[in-house]
Short mmCIF file of C-alpha atoms and ligand atoms in Angstrom, two decimals:
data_model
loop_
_atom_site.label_atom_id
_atom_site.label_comp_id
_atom_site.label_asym_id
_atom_site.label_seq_id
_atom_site.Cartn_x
_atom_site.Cartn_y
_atom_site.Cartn_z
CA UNK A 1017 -8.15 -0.40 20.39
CA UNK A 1018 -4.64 -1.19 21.51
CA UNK A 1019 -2.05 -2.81 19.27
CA UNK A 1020 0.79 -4.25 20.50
CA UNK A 1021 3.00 -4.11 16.65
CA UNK A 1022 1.24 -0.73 15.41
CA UNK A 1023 0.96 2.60 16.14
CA UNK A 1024 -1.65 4.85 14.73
CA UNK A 1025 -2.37 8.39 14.31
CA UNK A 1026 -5.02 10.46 12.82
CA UNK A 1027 -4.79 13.89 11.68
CA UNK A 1028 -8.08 14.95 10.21
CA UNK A 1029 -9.23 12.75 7.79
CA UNK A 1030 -6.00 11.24 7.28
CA UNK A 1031 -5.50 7.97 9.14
CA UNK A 1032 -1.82 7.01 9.33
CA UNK A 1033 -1.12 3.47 10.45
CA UNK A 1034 2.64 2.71 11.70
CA UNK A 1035 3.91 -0.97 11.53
CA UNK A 1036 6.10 -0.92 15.04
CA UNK A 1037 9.07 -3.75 15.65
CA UNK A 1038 11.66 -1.85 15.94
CA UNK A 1039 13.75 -4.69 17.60
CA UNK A 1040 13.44 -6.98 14.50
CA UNK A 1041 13.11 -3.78 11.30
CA UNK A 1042 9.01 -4.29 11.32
CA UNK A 1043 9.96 -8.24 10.40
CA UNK A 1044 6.25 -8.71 8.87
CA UNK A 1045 4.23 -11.70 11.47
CA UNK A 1046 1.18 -13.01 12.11
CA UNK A 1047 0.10 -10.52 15.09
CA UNK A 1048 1.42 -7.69 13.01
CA UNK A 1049 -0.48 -8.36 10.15
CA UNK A 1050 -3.60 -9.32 11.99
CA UNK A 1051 -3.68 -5.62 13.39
CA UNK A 1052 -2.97 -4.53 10.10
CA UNK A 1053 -6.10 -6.28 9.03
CA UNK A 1054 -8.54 -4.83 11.88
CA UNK A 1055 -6.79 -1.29 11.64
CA UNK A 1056 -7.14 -1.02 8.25
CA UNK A 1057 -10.79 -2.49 7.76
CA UNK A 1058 -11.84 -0.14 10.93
CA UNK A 1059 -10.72 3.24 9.00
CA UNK A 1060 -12.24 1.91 5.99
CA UNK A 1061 -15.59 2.03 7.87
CA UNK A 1062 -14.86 5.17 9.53
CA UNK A 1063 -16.83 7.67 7.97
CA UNK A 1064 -14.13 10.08 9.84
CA UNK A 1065 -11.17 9.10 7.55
CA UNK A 1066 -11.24 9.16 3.82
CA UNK A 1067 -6.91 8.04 3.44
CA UNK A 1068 -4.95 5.64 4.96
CA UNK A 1069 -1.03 6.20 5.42
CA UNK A 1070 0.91 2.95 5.84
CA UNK A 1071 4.35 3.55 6.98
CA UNK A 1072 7.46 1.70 8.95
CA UNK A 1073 10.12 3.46 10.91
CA UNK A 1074 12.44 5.98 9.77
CA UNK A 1075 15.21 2.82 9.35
CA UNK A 1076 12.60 0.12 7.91
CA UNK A 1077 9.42 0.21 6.35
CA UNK A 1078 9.67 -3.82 6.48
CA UNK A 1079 12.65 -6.00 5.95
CA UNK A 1080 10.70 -8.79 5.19
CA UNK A 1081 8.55 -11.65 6.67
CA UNK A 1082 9.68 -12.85 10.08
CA UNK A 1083 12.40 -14.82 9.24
CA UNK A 1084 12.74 -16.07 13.65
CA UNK A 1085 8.94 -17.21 12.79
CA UNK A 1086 9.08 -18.80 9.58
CA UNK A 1087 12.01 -20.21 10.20
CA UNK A 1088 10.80 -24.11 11.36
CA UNK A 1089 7.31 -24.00 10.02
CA UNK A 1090 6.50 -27.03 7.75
CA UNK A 1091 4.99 -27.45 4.59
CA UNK A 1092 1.34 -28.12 6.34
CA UNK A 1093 1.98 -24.77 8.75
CA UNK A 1094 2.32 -23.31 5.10
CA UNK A 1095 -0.38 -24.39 3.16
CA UNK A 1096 -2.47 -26.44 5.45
CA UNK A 1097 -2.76 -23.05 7.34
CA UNK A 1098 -2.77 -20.49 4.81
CA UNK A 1099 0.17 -18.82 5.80
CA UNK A 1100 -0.23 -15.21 3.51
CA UNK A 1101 -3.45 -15.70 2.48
CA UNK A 1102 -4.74 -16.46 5.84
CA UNK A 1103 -3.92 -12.49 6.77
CA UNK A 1104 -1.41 -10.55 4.97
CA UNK A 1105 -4.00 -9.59 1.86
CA UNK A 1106 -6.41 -7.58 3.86
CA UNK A 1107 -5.16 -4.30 2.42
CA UNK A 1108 -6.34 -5.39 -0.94
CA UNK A 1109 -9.81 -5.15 -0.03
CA UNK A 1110 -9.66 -1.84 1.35
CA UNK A 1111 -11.46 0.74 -0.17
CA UNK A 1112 -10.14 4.26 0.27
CA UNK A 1113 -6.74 5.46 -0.94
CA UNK A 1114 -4.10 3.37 0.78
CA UNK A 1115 -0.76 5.45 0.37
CA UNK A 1116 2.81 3.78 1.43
CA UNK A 1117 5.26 5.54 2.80
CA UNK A 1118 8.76 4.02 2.60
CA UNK A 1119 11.73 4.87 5.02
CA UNK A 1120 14.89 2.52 5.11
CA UNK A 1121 14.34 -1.28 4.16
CA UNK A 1122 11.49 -2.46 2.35
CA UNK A 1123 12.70 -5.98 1.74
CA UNK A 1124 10.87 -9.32 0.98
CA UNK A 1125 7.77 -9.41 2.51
CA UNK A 1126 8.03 -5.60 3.12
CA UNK A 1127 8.19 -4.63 -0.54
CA UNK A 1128 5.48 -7.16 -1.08
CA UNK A 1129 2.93 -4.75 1.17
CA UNK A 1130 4.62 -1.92 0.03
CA UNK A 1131 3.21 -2.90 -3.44
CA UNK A 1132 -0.10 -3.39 -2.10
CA UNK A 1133 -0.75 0.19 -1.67
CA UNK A 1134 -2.10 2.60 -4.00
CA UNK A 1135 1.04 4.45 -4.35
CA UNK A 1136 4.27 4.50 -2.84
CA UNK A 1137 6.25 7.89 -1.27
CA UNK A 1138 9.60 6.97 -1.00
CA UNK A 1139 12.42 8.48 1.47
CA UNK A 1140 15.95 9.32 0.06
CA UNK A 1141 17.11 6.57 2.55
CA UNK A 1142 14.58 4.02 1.07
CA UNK A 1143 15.94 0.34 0.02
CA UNK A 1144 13.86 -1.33 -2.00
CA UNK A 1145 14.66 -5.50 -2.49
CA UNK A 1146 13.35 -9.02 -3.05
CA UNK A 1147 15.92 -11.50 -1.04
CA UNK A 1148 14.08 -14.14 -0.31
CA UNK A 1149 15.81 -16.61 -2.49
CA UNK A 1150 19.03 -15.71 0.13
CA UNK A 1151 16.69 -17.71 2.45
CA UNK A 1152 15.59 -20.38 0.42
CA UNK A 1153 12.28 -19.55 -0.96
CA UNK A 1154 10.35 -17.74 -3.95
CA UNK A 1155 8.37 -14.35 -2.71
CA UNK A 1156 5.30 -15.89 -1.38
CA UNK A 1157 2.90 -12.13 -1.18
CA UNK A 1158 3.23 -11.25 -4.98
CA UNK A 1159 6.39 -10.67 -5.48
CA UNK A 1160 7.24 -12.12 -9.01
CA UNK A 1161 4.08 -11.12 -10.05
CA UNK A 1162 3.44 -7.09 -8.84
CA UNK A 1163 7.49 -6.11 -9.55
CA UNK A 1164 8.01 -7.15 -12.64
CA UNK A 1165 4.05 -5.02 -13.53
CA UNK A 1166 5.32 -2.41 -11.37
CA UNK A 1167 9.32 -1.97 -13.03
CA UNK A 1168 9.70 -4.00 -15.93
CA UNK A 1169 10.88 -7.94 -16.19
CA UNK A 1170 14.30 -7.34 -17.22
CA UNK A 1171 14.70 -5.46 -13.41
CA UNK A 1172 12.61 -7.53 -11.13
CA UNK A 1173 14.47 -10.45 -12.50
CA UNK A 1174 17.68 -8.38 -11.52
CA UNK A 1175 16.36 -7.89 -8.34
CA UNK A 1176 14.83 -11.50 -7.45
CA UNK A 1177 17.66 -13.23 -8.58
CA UNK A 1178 20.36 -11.33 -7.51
CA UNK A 1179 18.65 -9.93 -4.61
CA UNK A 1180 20.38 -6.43 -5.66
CA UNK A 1181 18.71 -3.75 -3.64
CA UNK A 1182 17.37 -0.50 -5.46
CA UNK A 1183 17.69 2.74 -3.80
CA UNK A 1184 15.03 5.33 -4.23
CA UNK A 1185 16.52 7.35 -7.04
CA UNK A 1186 16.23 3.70 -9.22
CA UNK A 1187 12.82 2.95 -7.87
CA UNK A 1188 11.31 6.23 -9.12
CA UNK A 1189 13.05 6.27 -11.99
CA UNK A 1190 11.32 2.69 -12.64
CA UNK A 1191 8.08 3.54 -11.68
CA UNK A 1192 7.77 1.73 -8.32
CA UNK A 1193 7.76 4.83 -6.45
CA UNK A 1194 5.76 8.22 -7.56
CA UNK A 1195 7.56 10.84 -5.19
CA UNK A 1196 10.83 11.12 -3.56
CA UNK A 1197 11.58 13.20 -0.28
CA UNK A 1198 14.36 13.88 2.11
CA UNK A 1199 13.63 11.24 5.12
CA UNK A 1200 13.58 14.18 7.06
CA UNK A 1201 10.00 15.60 5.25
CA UNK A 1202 9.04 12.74 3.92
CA UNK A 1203 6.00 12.40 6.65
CA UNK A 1204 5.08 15.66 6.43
CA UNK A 1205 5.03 15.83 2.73
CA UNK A 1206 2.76 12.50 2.36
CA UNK A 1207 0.51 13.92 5.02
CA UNK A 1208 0.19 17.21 2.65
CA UNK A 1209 -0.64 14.76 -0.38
CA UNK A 1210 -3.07 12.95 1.78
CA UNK A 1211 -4.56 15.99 3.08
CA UNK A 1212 -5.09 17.05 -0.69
CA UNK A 1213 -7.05 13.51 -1.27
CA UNK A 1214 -9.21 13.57 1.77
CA UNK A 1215 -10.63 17.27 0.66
CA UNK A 1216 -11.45 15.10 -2.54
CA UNK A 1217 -14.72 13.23 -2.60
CA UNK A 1218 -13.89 9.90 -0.76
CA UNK A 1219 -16.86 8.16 -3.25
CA UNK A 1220 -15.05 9.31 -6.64
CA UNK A 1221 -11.58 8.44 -5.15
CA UNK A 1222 -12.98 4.70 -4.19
CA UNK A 1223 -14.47 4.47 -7.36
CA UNK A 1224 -10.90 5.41 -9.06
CA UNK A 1225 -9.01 3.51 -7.03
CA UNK A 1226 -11.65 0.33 -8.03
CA UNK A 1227 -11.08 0.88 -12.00
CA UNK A 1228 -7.29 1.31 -11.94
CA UNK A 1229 -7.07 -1.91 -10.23
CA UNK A 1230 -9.06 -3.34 -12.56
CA UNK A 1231 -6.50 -2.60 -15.32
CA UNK A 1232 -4.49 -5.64 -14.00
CA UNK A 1233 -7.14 -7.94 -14.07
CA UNK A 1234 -9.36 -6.82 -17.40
CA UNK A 1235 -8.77 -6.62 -20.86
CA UNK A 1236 -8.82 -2.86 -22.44
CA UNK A 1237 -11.96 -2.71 -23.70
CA UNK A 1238 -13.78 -4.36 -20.38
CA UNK A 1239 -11.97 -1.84 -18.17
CA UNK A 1240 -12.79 0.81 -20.53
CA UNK A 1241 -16.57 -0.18 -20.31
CA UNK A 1242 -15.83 -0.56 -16.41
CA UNK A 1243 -14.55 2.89 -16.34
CA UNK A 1244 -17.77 4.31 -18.21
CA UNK A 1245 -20.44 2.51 -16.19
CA UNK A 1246 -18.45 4.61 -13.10
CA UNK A 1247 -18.83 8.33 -15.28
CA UNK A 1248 -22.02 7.42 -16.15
CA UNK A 1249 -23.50 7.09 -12.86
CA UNK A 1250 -21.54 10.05 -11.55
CA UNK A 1251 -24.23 12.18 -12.73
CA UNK A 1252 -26.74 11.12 -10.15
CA UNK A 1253 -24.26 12.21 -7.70
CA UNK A 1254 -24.03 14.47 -5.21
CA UNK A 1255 -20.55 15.06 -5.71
CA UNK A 1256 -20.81 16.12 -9.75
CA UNK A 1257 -23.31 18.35 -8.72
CA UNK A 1258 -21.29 20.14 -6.01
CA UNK A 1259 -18.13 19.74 -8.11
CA UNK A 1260 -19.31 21.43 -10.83
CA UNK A 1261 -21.50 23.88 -9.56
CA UNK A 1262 -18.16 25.26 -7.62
CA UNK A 1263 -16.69 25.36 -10.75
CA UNK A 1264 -18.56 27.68 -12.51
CA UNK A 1265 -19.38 29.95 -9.18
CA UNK A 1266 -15.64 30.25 -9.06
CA UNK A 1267 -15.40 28.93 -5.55
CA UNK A 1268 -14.09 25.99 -3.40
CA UNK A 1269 -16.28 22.98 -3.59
CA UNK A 1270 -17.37 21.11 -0.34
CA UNK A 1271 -17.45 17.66 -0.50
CA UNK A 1272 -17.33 16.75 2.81
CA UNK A 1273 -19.13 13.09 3.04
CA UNK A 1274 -19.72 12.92 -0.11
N1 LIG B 1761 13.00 -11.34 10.17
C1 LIG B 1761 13.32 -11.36 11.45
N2 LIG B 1761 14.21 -10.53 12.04
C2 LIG B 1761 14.79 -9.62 11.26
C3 LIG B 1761 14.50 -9.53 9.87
C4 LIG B 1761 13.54 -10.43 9.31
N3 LIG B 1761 13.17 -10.39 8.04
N4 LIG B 1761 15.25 -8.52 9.37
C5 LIG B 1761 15.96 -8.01 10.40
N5 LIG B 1761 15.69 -8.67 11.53
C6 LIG B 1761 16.26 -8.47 12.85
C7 LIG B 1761 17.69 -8.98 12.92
O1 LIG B 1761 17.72 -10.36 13.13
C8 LIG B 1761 18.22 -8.18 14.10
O2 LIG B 1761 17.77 -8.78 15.30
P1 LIG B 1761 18.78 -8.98 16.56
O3 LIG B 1761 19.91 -9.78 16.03
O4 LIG B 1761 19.16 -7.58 16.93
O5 LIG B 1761 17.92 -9.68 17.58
C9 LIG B 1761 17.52 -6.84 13.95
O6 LIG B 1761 16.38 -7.07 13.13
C10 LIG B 1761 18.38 -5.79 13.28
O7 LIG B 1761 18.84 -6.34 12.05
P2 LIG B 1761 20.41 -6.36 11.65
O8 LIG B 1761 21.25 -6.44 12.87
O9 LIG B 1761 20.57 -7.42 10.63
O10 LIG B 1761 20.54 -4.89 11.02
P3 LIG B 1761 21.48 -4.43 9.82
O11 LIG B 1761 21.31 -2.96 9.75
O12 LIG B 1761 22.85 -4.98 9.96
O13 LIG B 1761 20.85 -5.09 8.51
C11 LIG B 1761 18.99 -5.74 7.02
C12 LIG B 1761 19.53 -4.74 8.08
C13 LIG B 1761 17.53 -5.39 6.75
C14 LIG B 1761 19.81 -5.55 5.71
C15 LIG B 1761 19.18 -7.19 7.52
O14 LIG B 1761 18.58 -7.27 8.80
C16 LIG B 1761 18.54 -8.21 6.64
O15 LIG B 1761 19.16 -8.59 5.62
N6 LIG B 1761 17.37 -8.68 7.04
C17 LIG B 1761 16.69 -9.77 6.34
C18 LIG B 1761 16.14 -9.29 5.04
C19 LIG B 1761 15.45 -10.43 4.29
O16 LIG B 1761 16.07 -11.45 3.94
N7 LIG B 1761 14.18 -10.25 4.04
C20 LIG B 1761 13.38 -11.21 3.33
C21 LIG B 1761 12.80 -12.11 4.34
S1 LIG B 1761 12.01 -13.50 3.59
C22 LIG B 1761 5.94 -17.21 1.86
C23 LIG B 1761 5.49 -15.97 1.60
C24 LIG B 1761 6.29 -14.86 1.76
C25 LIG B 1761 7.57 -15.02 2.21
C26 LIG B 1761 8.01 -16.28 2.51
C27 LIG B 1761 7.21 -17.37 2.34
N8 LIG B 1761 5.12 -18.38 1.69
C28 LIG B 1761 3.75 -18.22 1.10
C29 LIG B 1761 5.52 -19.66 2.17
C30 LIG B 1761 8.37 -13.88 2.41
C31 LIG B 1761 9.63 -14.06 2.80
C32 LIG B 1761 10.47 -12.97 3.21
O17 LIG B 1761 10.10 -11.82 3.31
#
């Protein structure tokens, strides 16, 4: 399929999906994020790919929603029409490992996808910031609600309020991003930590992916249970068979499709 605000690449079982705008820094709209949706749902199903990259350009991930598009839209364009739910959530439903990969600005809107993803790989050039209130409105995609989870209240306050950007040293150092690379590697290194994912059985890493989001959303002892029902049924798996059968013949195991 053609998109006319993404490019896309795959290199084995890596898929890596590229949010292109250049003219307006990947400003996040509605035909951008309904080819995020269809993209992202398509290598979901693609028994070809078992990891999805989502990245921006080597100057902006995303600085935000479209500010040219939001800019006259009422308060029934808003809610009557769902703007944000309506298409900017897809990602959450996706499956497989979703891993963000963060040049330049990741503002508003931007950081509010970034978050979205399983984990974030920052640049050395990354900008990390919640302006919106610069423009006149809260963070509408999870904003106030993933930062302060993902760095602590006191800073997301910092950030929302003041709309003080963080650069990539501070957001690793607060836990918003795992890894930190020169801009120049940074692609090559997340495609290296994908690559290590994908030879990883794409069932376990779903099912991994499905408890540690349900850490936000259950009590302890519920995701603990959660967690357990997963182990459990891993031993009528293919995969724990293979896995540790390699183990103890002291070779490579093959998961492939499993
Ligand atoms: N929207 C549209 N165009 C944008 C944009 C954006 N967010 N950000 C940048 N651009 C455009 C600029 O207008 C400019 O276009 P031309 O003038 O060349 O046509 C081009 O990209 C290059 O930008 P600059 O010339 O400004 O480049 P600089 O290097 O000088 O500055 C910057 C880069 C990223 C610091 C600056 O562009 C900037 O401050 N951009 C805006 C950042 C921002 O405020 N982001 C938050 C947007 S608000 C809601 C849900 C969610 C949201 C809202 C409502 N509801 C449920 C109702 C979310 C809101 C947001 O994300």
């Amino acid at each position: 399929m053609e998109y006319a605000d993404l490019l896309i690449e795959t290199h084995g079982k890596v898929a890596v999906i590229r949010l292109n705008r250049p003219k307006a820094m990947n400003a996040l709209n509605d035909n951008m994020m309904n080819e995020l949706g269809v993209a992202l749902r398509g290598f979901d199903q693609d028994p070809g790919v078992n990891v999805i990259i989502l990245t921006g350009s080597d100057k902006a991930f995303a600085a935000g929603a479209d500010i040219a598009a939001m800019a006259n839209y009422d308060y029934r364009e808003t809610y009557g029409n769902d703007y944000i739910g309506r298409n900017w959530e897809h990602i959450l439903d996706i499956r497989k490992p979703v891993i963000g990969v963060v040049s330049g600005y990741c503002l508003g809107g931007g950081c509010e996808l970034a978050m979205m993803c399983d984990f974030l790989i920052a640049a050395d050039n990354a900008k990390f910031g919640q302006p919106e209130i610069k423009v006149g409105v809260t963070p509408g995609a999870g904003g106030t609600q993933r930062l302060p989870r993902a760095i602590s209240k006191s800073k997301a306050m910092d950030m929302l309020l003041t709309t003080r950007m963080i650069d990539a040293v501070e957001a690793e150092r607060t836990g918003l991003v795992s890894r930190i690379y020169p801009a120049a590697e940074v692609m090559a290194e997340a495609l290296k930590v994908a690559q290590g994912i994908a030879e990883m059985p794409v069932s376990v890493a779903m099912q991994i992916k499905d408890c540690v989001n349900q850490a936000y959303q259950m009590p302890l002892s519920e995701g603990v249970r959660y967690e357990r029902r997963y182990f459990h049924a891993g031993f009528g798996t293919p995969a724990q068979k293979e896995g540790m059968a390699a183990f103890l013949e002291k070779r490579k195991p093959e998961f492939d499709g499993l």
